[in-house]
CSV table of C-alpha atoms in Angstrom, one decimal:
chain,number,residue,atom,x,y,z
A,218,MET,CA,19.9,129.6,143.6
A,219,THR,CA,19.1,131.9,141.0
A,220,ASP,CA,21.0,134.2,143.3
A,221,SER,CA,23.6,132.0,144.0
A,222,ILE,CA,24.4,131.5,140.0
A,223,GLN,CA,23.7,135.3,139.4
A,224,ALA,CA,26.3,135.6,142.0
A,225,ARG,CA,28.5,133.4,140.5
A,226,PHE,CA,27.6,135.2,136.5
A,227,GLN,CA,28.5,138.6,138.6
A,228,SER,CA,31.7,137.4,140.5
A,229,PHE,CA,33.0,136.2,136.9
A,230,THR,CA,32.1,140.1,135.1
A,231,GLN,CA,34.0,141.5,137.6
A,232,THR,CA,36.9,140.0,137.3
A,233,HIS,CA,37.3,138.6,133.6
A,234,VAL,CA,35.4,141.1,131.2
A,235,ALA,CA,35.3,144.5,133.4
A,236,PRO,CA,38.7,145.3,133.4
A,237,LEU,CA,38.9,144.5,129.4
A,238,ALA,CA,35.4,147.1,128.6
A,239,SER,CA,37.2,149.5,127.5
A,240,ARG,CA,39.9,148.1,125.7
A,241,HIS,CA,37.4,146.1,123.4
A,242,ASP,CA,36.5,149.4,122.9
A,243,ARG,CA,39.4,151.2,121.6
A,244,LEU,CA,40.7,148.3,120.4
A,245,GLN,CA,37.9,147.2,118.5
A,246,CYS,CA,37.7,143.6,118.9
A,247,ILE,CA,37.6,141.0,122.2
A,248,ASP,CA,40.6,139.5,124.1
A,249,PRO,CA,41.1,135.9,122.8
A,250,GLU,CA,41.6,135.3,126.0
A,251,LEU,CA,38.7,136.2,127.4
A,252,VAL,CA,36.7,134.4,125.0
A,253,GLY,CA,38.2,130.8,126.3
A,254,GLN,CA,37.2,132.0,129.5
A,255,LEU,CA,33.3,132.6,128.2
A,256,ALA,CA,34.3,129.2,127.8
A,257,ALA,CA,35.1,128.1,130.7
A,258,GLN,CA,32.1,129.0,132.1
A,259,GLY,CA,30.3,127.2,129.3
A,260,TYR,CA,28.9,130.7,128.6
A,261,LEU,CA,28.4,130.3,124.8
A,262,GLY,CA,26.7,127.9,125.1
A,263,ALA,CA,24.3,129.4,127.9
A,264,ILE,CA,21.1,128.1,126.8
A,265,ILE,CA,21.9,125.0,124.8
A,266,SER,CA,20.4,121.6,126.1
A,267,GLU,CA,23.2,119.7,128.2
A,268,PRO,CA,23.2,116.4,126.5
A,269,TYR,CA,25.2,118.6,123.7
A,270,LYS,CA,27.5,120.0,126.0
A,271,GLY,CA,25.5,123.6,126.9
A,272,LEU,CA,24.6,124.3,130.6
A,273,GLY,CA,21.2,124.5,129.8
A,274,LEU,CA,20.3,127.6,131.1
A,275,ASP,CA,16.3,128.5,131.7
A,276,MET,CA,15.4,131.9,130.3
A,277,PRO,CA,14.8,133.8,133.4
A,278,THR,CA,18.8,132.7,134.7
A,279,PHE,CA,20.1,133.2,130.5
A,280,GLY,CA,18.1,136.8,131.3
A,281,LEU,CA,21.0,137.4,134.1
A,282,LEU,CA,23.9,136.5,132.3
A,283,ASN,CA,23.0,139.4,129.9
A,284,TYR,CA,22.5,141.6,132.6
A,285,GLU,CA,25.4,140.6,134.1
A,286,LEU,CA,27.7,141.1,131.1
A,287,ASN,CA,26.7,143.5,130.3
A,288,LYS,CA,26.6,145.8,132.7
A,289,SER,CA,30.5,145.9,132.3
A,290,CYS,CA,30.7,145.3,128.2
A,291,THR,CA,28.1,145.4,125.6
A,292,ALA,CA,30.6,143.5,123.1
A,293,VAL,CA,31.1,140.4,125.7
A,294,ARG,CA,27.5,140.3,125.4
A,295,SER,CA,26.8,140.2,121.9
A,296,LEU,CA,29.3,137.3,121.9
A,297,VAL,CA,27.2,135.4,123.9
A,298,THR,CA,23.8,136.8,122.7
A,299,VAL,CA,25.1,135.2,118.9
A,300,GLN,CA,26.3,132.4,119.9
A,301,ASN,CA,23.3,131.2,122.0
A,302,MET,CA,21.4,132.7,119.1
A,303,VAL,CA,23.2,130.0,116.8
A,304,GLY,CA,23.2,127.7,119.0
A,305,ARG,CA,19.2,127.8,119.6
A,306,ILE,CA,18.3,127.4,115.2
A,307,ILE,CA,20.1,124.9,114.9
A,308,GLU,CA,19.4,122.5,118.4
A,309,ARG,CA,15.5,123.7,117.6
A,310,TRP,CA,15.6,123.0,113.5
A,311,GLY,CA,18.3,121.6,112.4
A,312,ASN,CA,18.6,117.7,111.5
A,313,ALA,CA,20.6,114.7,114.0
A,314,GLU,CA,23.2,115.0,112.2
A,315,GLN,CA,23.8,119.3,112.7
A,316,LYS,CA,23.0,118.7,116.2
A,317,ASP,CA,25.7,116.3,116.4
A,318,GLN,CA,28.1,117.9,114.8
A,319,TRP,CA,27.9,121.9,115.8
A,320,LEU,CA,26.3,122.1,119.3
A,321,PRO,CA,28.9,120.8,121.0
A,322,VAL,CA,31.2,122.7,119.8
A,323,LEU,CA,29.8,126.1,120.0
A,324,ALA,CA,29.2,125.5,123.2
A,325,ALA,CA,32.5,124.6,124.0
A,326,GLY,CA,33.6,127.6,122.3
A,327,GLU,CA,35.7,125.8,120.1
A,328,LYS,CA,33.8,127.4,117.0
A,329,ILE,CA,32.6,131.3,117.0
A,330,ALA,CA,29.2,131.9,115.4
A,331,GLY,CA,27.5,134.6,113.1
A,332,PHE,CA,24.0,134.6,112.3
A,333,ALA,CA,24.1,136.2,108.3
A,334,LEU,CA,20.6,137.6,107.8
A,335,THR,CA,21.1,141.2,107.2
A,336,GLU,CA,21.7,142.9,103.6
A,337,PRO,CA,23.4,146.1,102.3
A,338,GLU,CA,19.5,146.6,101.5
A,339,TYR,CA,17.2,144.7,103.0
A,340,GLY,CA,17.3,144.8,107.0
A,341,SER,CA,14.0,145.4,108.7
A,342,ASP,CA,12.5,143.9,105.2
A,343,ALA,CA,14.4,140.9,106.2
A,344,ALA,CA,12.0,138.4,103.8
A,345,GLY,CA,13.3,140.5,101.3
A,346,ILE,CA,16.4,139.7,101.0
A,347,ARG,CA,18.4,138.9,98.0
A,348,THR,CA,21.4,136.4,98.6
A,349,CYS,CA,20.8,133.6,96.4
A,350,PHE,CA,21.6,129.5,96.6
A,351,THR,CA,21.8,127.8,93.1
A,352,ASP,CA,21.5,124.5,93.0
A,353,HIS,CA,23.7,122.3,92.0
A,354,GLY,CA,23.4,118.9,92.6
A,355,ASP,CA,24.1,118.1,95.9
A,356,THR,CA,25.9,121.7,96.5
A,357,PHE,CA,24.1,125.5,96.9
A,358,ALA,CA,26.3,127.9,95.6
A,359,ILE,CA,25.7,131.1,97.6
A,360,THR,CA,25.7,134.4,96.0
A,361,GLY,CA,25.3,138.1,97.9
A,362,THR,CA,26.7,140.4,100.7
A,363,LYS,CA,25.6,140.1,104.0
A,364,LYS,CA,26.3,143.3,105.9
A,365,TRP,CA,27.1,144.3,109.7
A,366,ILE,CA,27.2,141.0,110.9
A,367,SER,CA,28.3,140.9,114.7
A,368,PHE,CA,31.6,138.8,115.1
A,369,GLY,CA,31.9,138.2,111.6
A,370,GLN,CA,35.3,138.9,112.2
A,371,MET,CA,36.2,136.1,114.2
A,372,ALA,CA,33.4,134.1,113.3
A,373,ASP,CA,34.3,130.1,112.6
A,374,LEU,CA,30.8,129.3,111.5
A,375,PHE,CA,28.0,131.6,109.9
A,376,LEU,CA,23.8,130.8,109.8
A,377,VAL,CA,23.7,132.7,106.2
A,378,PHE,CA,20.3,133.1,105.1
A,379,GLY,CA,19.0,133.6,101.1
A,380,GLN,CA,15.9,132.4,98.9
A,381,ALA,CA,16.7,129.5,96.3
A,382,GLU,CA,14.3,130.3,93.4
A,383,GLU,CA,12.2,132.2,96.0
A,384,ARG,CA,12.0,130.0,98.8
A,385,LEU,CA,13.3,131.2,101.6
A,386,GLY,CA,16.3,129.6,103.6
A,387,CYS,CA,19.2,129.7,105.7
A,388,LEU,CA,22.8,127.3,105.1
A,389,ILE,CA,25.4,127.0,107.6
A,390,VAL,CA,28.6,128.4,106.0
A,391,GLU,CA,32.1,127.6,107.7
A,392,LYS,CA,34.1,130.8,107.2
A,393,ASP,CA,37.3,129.1,104.7
A,394,THR,CA,34.8,128.0,101.9
A,395,PRO,CA,36.3,129.6,99.0
A,396,GLY,CA,34.8,132.1,97.6
A,397,LEU,CA,34.2,134.2,100.7
A,398,SER,CA,35.5,136.6,101.4
A,399,ILE,CA,35.0,139.0,105.1
A,400,THR,CA,35.4,142.3,105.0
A,401,PRO,CA,36.2,143.9,109.0
A,402,ILE,CA,33.5,147.3,109.5
A,403,SER,CA,35.1,149.9,112.2
A,404,ASP,CA,35.1,152.6,113.9
A,405,ILE,CA,31.0,152.4,114.5
A,406,LEU,CA,29.2,154.7,116.9
A,407,GLY,CA,29.4,152.2,119.4
A,408,ALA,CA,28.8,148.6,121.2
A,409,ARG,CA,32.8,148.3,118.9
A,410,GLY,CA,33.7,145.5,120.7
A,411,THR,CA,31.8,143.5,118.2
A,412,MET,CA,33.7,142.7,115.5
A,413,LEU,CA,30.8,143.6,112.5
A,414,ALA,CA,32.2,142.5,109.1
A,415,GLN,CA,30.9,141.9,105.6
A,416,LEU,CA,30.2,139.0,103.9
A,417,GLU,CA,30.6,138.2,100.2
A,418,PHE,CA,29.8,135.5,98.9
A,419,ASP,CA,31.0,134.7,95.1
A,420,ALA,CA,29.7,131.3,94.2
A,421,CYS,CA,30.9,129.9,97.9
A,422,SER,CA,29.4,126.3,97.4
A,423,VAL,CA,28.3,124.3,100.3
A,424,PRO,CA,27.3,120.5,100.5
A,425,LYS,CA,23.2,120.4,100.6
A,426,GLU,CA,23.2,118.9,104.1
A,427,ASN,CA,24.2,122.2,105.8
A,428,LEU,CA,20.6,123.6,105.3
A,429,VAL,CA,19.1,124.1,107.9
A,430,THR,CA,15.5,122.6,108.0
A,431,ASN,CA,13.1,123.0,104.3
A,432,LEU,CA,13.4,125.4,102.0
A,433,GLY,CA,9.8,127.8,101.6
A,434,PHE,CA,9.2,127.8,104.9
A,435,GLY,CA,12.0,127.6,106.7
A,436,LEU,CA,13.3,131.7,106.9
A,437,HIS,CA,10.4,132.5,109.3
A,438,PRO,CA,10.4,130.7,112.3
A,439,VAL,CA,14.1,129.6,111.7
A,440,ALA,CA,15.3,133.4,111.7
A,441,PHE,CA,12.7,134.3,114.5
A,442,THR,CA,13.6,131.3,117.0
A,443,GLY,CA,17.3,133.6,117.0
A,444,LEU,CA,16.1,137.3,116.9
A,445,ASP,CA,13.4,136.1,119.4
A,446,LEU,CA,16.0,135.4,121.8
A,447,GLY,CA,18.2,138.3,120.6
A,448,ARG,CA,16.0,140.4,121.5
A,449,TYR,CA,15.1,138.8,124.8
A,450,SER,CA,18.8,138.9,125.5
A,451,ILE,CA,19.4,142.5,123.9
A,452,ALA,CA,16.5,144.0,126.6
A,453,TRP,CA,18.8,142.4,129.7
A,454,GLY,CA,21.6,143.2,128.2
A,455,CYS,CA,20.0,147.9,128.3
A,456,VAL,CA,18.4,146.5,131.8
A,457,GLY,CA,22.3,145.1,132.8
A,458,MET,CA,24.0,148.6,131.7
A,459,ALA,CA,21.5,151.0,133.0
A,460,ALA,CA,21.6,149.5,135.8
A,461,ALA,CA,26.2,150.3,135.4
A,462,CYS,CA,25.3,153.9,135.0
A,463,LEU,CA,22.4,154.4,137.7
A,464,GLU,CA,25.0,152.3,140.3
A,465,ALA,CA,28.1,154.9,138.2
A,466,SER,CA,26.1,157.9,139.1
A,467,VAL,CA,24.6,157.3,142.8
A,468,THR,CA,28.5,156.5,143.4
A,469,TYR,CA,29.8,160.2,141.9
A,470,ALA,CA,26.9,162.1,143.2
A,471,SER,CA,27.9,160.7,146.7
A,472,GLU,CA,31.1,162.1,146.5
A,473,ARG,CA,31.6,164.8,144.0
A,474,ARG,CA,30.7,168.2,146.0
A,475,GLN,CA,29.7,170.8,145.0
A,476,PHE,CA,27.7,174.1,146.3
A,477,GLY,CA,29.1,173.0,149.6
A,478,SER,CA,27.4,169.7,149.6
A,479,CYS,CA,26.9,166.2,147.6
A,480,LEU,CA,25.4,166.2,144.4
A,481,LYS,CA,22.9,163.4,146.3
A,482,ASP,CA,21.4,166.2,148.2
A,483,HIS,CA,20.2,168.4,145.4
A,484,GLN,CA,16.4,168.2,144.5
A,485,LEU,CA,17.3,167.8,140.2
A,486,ILE,CA,19.8,165.2,141.0
A,487,GLN,CA,17.6,163.5,143.3
A,488,ALA,CA,15.7,163.8,140.3
A,489,LEU,CA,18.2,162.5,137.7
A,490,ILE,CA,18.9,159.6,139.9
A,491,SER,CA,14.3,158.9,140.5
A,492,ASP,CA,13.5,158.8,136.8
A,493,MET,CA,16.8,156.1,136.0
A,494,THR,CA,15.7,153.6,139.0
A,495,VAL,CA,11.9,153.8,137.9
A,496,ASP,CA,13.0,153.2,134.3
A,497,ILE,CA,14.7,150.4,135.5
A,498,LYS,CA,12.4,148.7,137.1
A,499,ALA,CA,9.7,148.9,134.7
A,500,ALA,CA,12.3,147.6,131.7
A,501,LYS,CA,13.8,145.1,135.0
A,502,LEU,CA,9.9,143.2,135.5
A,503,LEU,CA,9.1,143.6,131.5
A,504,CYS,CA,12.1,141.3,130.9
A,505,GLU,CA,11.6,138.9,133.7
A,506,HIS,CA,7.8,138.3,132.4
A,507,ALA,CA,9.0,137.8,129.5
A,508,GLY,CA,11.5,135.0,130.5
A,509,ARG,CA,9.2,133.4,132.3
A,510,LEU,CA,6.1,133.4,129.4
A,511,ALA,CA,9.4,131.9,127.4
A,512,GLU,CA,10.5,129.4,129.5
A,513,THR,CA,6.5,127.8,129.5
A,514,ASN,CA,5.9,128.1,126.4
A,515,ASP,CA,3.6,130.7,126.1
A,516,ARG,CA,2.0,131.8,123.2
A,517,ASN,CA,2.6,135.3,124.5
A,518,ALA,CA,6.0,134.7,124.7
A,519,MET,CA,7.0,136.6,121.6
A,520,GLN,CA,4.8,139.9,121.8
A,521,GLU,CA,5.7,139.8,125.5
A,522,MET,CA,10.0,140.2,124.0
A,523,LEU,CA,9.4,142.3,121.6
A,524,CYS,CA,7.7,144.4,124.6
A,525,ALA,CA,10.9,144.3,126.6
A,526,LYS,CA,13.1,144.6,123.9
A,527,TYR,CA,11.8,148.3,122.7
A,528,PHE,CA,11.0,149.1,126.3
A,529,ALA,CA,14.4,148.6,126.4
A,530,ALA,CA,15.6,149.9,124.3
A,531,GLY,CA,14.2,153.4,125.2
A,532,MET,CA,14.9,153.0,128.4
A,533,VAL,CA,18.8,152.8,128.6
A,534,ASN,CA,19.0,155.3,125.7
A,535,ARG,CA,17.6,157.8,128.8
A,536,VAL,CA,19.0,156.0,131.5
A,537,THR,CA,22.6,156.1,129.7
A,538,ALA,CA,22.3,160.3,129.4
A,539,LYS,CA,21.1,161.4,132.4
A,540,ALA,CA,23.9,159.2,134.2
A,541,LEU,CA,26.0,161.2,131.1
A,542,GLU,CA,24.8,164.4,133.0
A,543,LEU,CA,24.2,163.7,136.0
A,544,HIS,CA,28.7,163.1,135.6
A,545,GLY,CA,29.3,166.3,134.2
A,546,ALA,CA,31.7,167.3,132.3
A,547,ASN,CA,33.5,164.1,134.0
A,548,GLY,CA,31.4,161.5,132.1
A,549,TYR,CA,32.7,162.8,128.3
A,550,ALA,CA,35.8,160.9,129.7
A,551,PRO,CA,36.4,157.4,129.3
A,552,GLU,CA,38.1,156.6,132.5
A,553,GLN,CA,34.2,156.7,134.0
A,554,GLY,CA,32.7,154.3,131.0
A,555,ILE,CA,30.0,156.7,131.0
A,556,GLU,CA,30.3,157.9,127.6
A,557,ARG,CA,30.3,154.1,126.8
A,558,PHE,CA,27.7,153.6,127.6
A,559,PHE,CA,25.8,156.2,125.9
A,560,ARG,CA,27.6,155.4,122.7
A,561,ASP,CA,27.3,151.4,123.2
A,562,ALA,CA,23.3,152.6,124.2
A,563,LYS,CA,21.6,153.8,120.7
A,564,ILE,CA,22.5,150.4,118.5
A,565,MET,CA,20.4,148.8,121.1
A,566,GLU,CA,17.3,151.0,119.3
A,567,THR,CA,18.3,149.2,116.1
A,568,ILE,CA,19.2,145.9,116.0
A,569,GLU,CA,17.6,143.1,116.3
A,570,GLY,CA,15.1,145.0,115.2
A,571,SER,CA,14.9,148.7,114.7
A,572,ASN,CA,11.9,150.5,117.4
A,573,GLN,CA,9.6,151.2,114.7
A,574,MET,CA,9.7,147.4,113.7
A,575,MET,CA,9.0,146.8,117.2
A,576,GLN,CA,6.3,149.2,117.2
A,577,ILE,CA,4.9,147.8,114.2
A,578,MET,CA,5.0,144.4,115.5
A,579,ILE,CA,3.5,145.5,119.0
A,580,ALA,CA,0.4,147.5,117.1
A,581,LYS,CA,-0.1,144.4,115.1
A,582,TYR,CA,-0.1,141.8,117.9
A,583,GLY,CA,-2.4,143.9,120.0
A,584,ILE,CA,-4.5,144.8,117.4
A,585,GLN,CA,-4.9,141.2,116.3
A,586,HIS,CA,-5.6,139.7,120.0
A,587,GLY,CA,-7.1,142.6,121.6
B,208,MET,CA,-11.1,116.8,113.0
B,209,SER,CA,-14.0,119.4,112.4
B,210,ASP,CA,-12.7,121.0,116.0
B,211,VAL,CA,-9.2,121.0,115.3
B,212,LYS,CA,-10.4,123.0,112.3
B,213,SER,CA,-12.2,125.3,113.9
B,214,LYS,CA,-9.6,125.9,116.4
B,215,ILE,CA,-7.8,126.4,113.4
B,216,ARG,CA,-9.9,129.3,111.8
B,217,GLN,CA,-10.6,131.2,114.8
B,218,PHE,CA,-6.4,131.3,115.4
B,219,LEU,CA,-5.7,132.5,111.4
B,220,THR,CA,-8.9,134.8,111.8
B,221,LYS,CA,-7.4,137.3,113.9
B,222,TYR,CA,-4.7,137.9,110.6
B,223,ILE,CA,-6.4,136.9,108.5
B,224,GLU,CA,-9.8,139.5,108.5
B,225,HIS,CA,-12.0,138.5,105.7
B,226,ASN,CA,-12.7,135.1,107.2
B,227,ASN,CA,-13.1,134.2,103.3
B,228,PHE,CA,-11.1,131.8,103.3
B,229,ASN,CA,-12.2,128.2,102.2
B,230,ASP,CA,-10.0,125.3,104.7
B,231,ASP,CA,-8.2,124.1,101.2
B,232,ASP,CA,-7.2,127.3,100.4
B,233,HIS,CA,-3.3,128.1,99.8
B,234,LEU,CA,-2.7,131.0,101.9
B,235,PHE,CA,0.9,131.7,101.6
B,236,GLU,CA,-0.3,132.5,97.4
B,237,LYS,CA,-3.2,133.8,98.4
B,238,GLY,CA,-0.8,136.2,100.3
B,239,TYR,CA,-2.7,136.2,103.8
B,240,VAL,CA,0.5,135.2,105.8
B,241,SER,CA,3.2,138.0,106.7
B,242,SER,CA,6.6,136.9,107.9
B,243,LEU,CA,5.3,137.8,111.4
B,244,LEU,CA,2.2,134.8,111.1
B,245,ALA,CA,4.4,132.5,110.1
B,246,MET,CA,5.9,132.6,113.0
B,247,GLU,CA,2.6,132.7,115.1
B,248,MET,CA,1.6,129.1,113.0
B,249,VAL,CA,4.3,127.5,114.8
B,250,VAL,CA,3.9,129.1,117.7
B,251,PHE,CA,0.2,128.6,117.6
B,252,VAL,CA,-0.1,124.3,116.7
B,253,GLU,CA,2.5,124.0,119.2
B,254,ALA,CA,0.6,125.8,122.5
B,255,GLU,CA,-2.6,125.0,121.2
B,256,PHE,CA,-2.7,121.7,120.4
B,257,SER,CA,0.5,120.5,123.3
B,258,ILE,CA,3.4,118.7,120.3
B,259,GLN,CA,6.8,120.0,119.2
B,260,VAL,CA,6.7,120.7,115.6
B,261,GLY,CA,10.3,119.2,114.4
B,262,ASN,CA,12.4,120.1,112.2
B,263,GLU,CA,11.0,117.3,109.4
B,264,ASP,CA,7.7,119.2,109.9
B,265,LEU,CA,8.6,122.2,109.3
B,266,ASN,CA,7.3,122.5,105.3
B,267,LEU,CA,5.1,124.4,103.6
B,268,ASP,CA,3.0,121.6,102.4
B,269,ASN,CA,2.0,121.1,106.1
B,270,PHE,CA,0.8,125.2,106.6
B,271,LYS,CA,-0.2,126.1,103.4
B,272,SER,CA,-4.2,125.8,104.3
B,273,VAL,CA,-6.1,124.8,106.9
B,274,ASP,CA,-6.7,120.8,105.5
B,275,ALA,CA,-2.9,120.9,105.7
B,276,ILE,CA,-2.3,122.1,109.5
B,277,ALA,CA,-5.0,120.2,110.4
B,278,GLY,CA,-3.7,117.0,108.9
B,279,LEU,CA,-0.3,117.6,110.4
B,280,ILE,CA,-1.7,118.5,114.1
B,281,ILE,CA,-3.8,115.1,113.6
B,282,LYS,CA,-0.2,113.1,112.8
B,283,LYS,CA,1.6,115.0,115.6
B,284,THR,CA,-1.2,114.1,118.0
B,285,ASP,CA,-1.4,110.3,116.6
B,286,ASN,CA,2.1,109.5,116.9
C-alpha cells in the first residue's frame, strides 16, 4: 500500500514538479498551473481529514509525500508543508464554523494559506512577539509586522500570531483585509521559490470569530501543532533532497572518467558516497520513527520530531556539500541541480526552529525525561 | 481524584525542579510554565488519560494549576 502510494507521489513529482524546479528557483515563484495540479492530487490537503475533503494521509505517508516532493523542488514541498500546517491547526484547534469554512477550501487549494508567526525582531523567541490585537468589541485591530512568511506573496489567508493585552493568540486574516499590505522578499540564498513576504498590519480589522481557540493559553499548543508538523515535513524534505543528491552523485560517478577509470572506482569518491549513504539512512530512520510515534499520539513524538529535524537539517548540508564536491566544477552549474540543493539546504537549519533551538529543546527534554 | 493529581504532580516535577508548589498555585503566574511545557501539558493530559483536549478546553483556567488540570481531566473522562 505504502509502496504504491509512494510510487504515485514519485510519478507525479517526476512528471510535474522536477521539470519546473530550476525555473521556480530562477524566477522565484511557483508555477500557478502546478499549484492547481497539486490541489487536484489532494496534496494541499494531504493531512486534512476526509470529512473536510482532505486526503487524510497518516503521518508516515505524509512524510513520504514530502520526501518525494523535495527530491525535486524545495519550494513545492514547502508550499505543501505550510498549507498542511495551517490546515492541521484549524482542524485541531479551530471551532466548528472555522473548520467548515476553511478546511474544504484549503484542501481543494482554492485558498492558499500562510503561517505568520515570525517578526523582524522575534524569531526563536516566539513568545516575545509584539504584533498587537486591540479589542474593539466585535473585532480585533491588528497592528504589527510579520517577516519571512513563506508564500506570503500568493497566500489568500494567514494565520497571524499576536497578543491582546499580553495574552497570546492567533487570528485567521484574509489577504484583502483593509490595513494589510504585503511586500515581497526576493533574492534570498536558497528556497527561492518560496515567495517570501513581509506583512504589515496597520489597524487591520478582523472579526473576533476569526480567533483560533482562546487567548492566553492558545499560542503555544497552537503554534507547536503547526511547528511540529513543519519540522517533520522539513526533516523528510531534507532526506528527499539528500537522496536526490546521492542519486545524481552515483550517476555522475558512474559516467565521469578521470585517470582512465570512472570516478566511482576511486576510493576517495567511494568514501564520499558511503558517508552520504549512511547519513541519509540515519536521517530517514529518525523520520520514520517520528512519524510512527506521531501517528499513535505517543508522548515522545514531539521529541522525536525535534531529533529528526535537527539531524536531517545537518545531514542535508553535509550531503549536498559532498555532492557538490563530487561533481567538481560541474556541480556549480545550474543544469545539475546540485548547486540549487546546496543553497536550499542551508535554510533547513533555520526554519521552524534553528539548529540551536533544536539543541536546547532536545537537551531540555532529555534532562527532564532522563 | 488524588490519583489524578498525583500523576499530574509527577509529570510537573520533571519540569519544576523544586517541587515546592501547592495544588492550587497558579503555575503560569509563578513563571513555571515555558512554551515547551505548555504544549507538553496538553500532550500529557491527552496521552496519560486518553482524552482529547478540544478547542473549548484550551483555556488558561483549565491548565493554571494542578487542581484545574485535574478538574479538566475529571470533566472530560466523565463525559
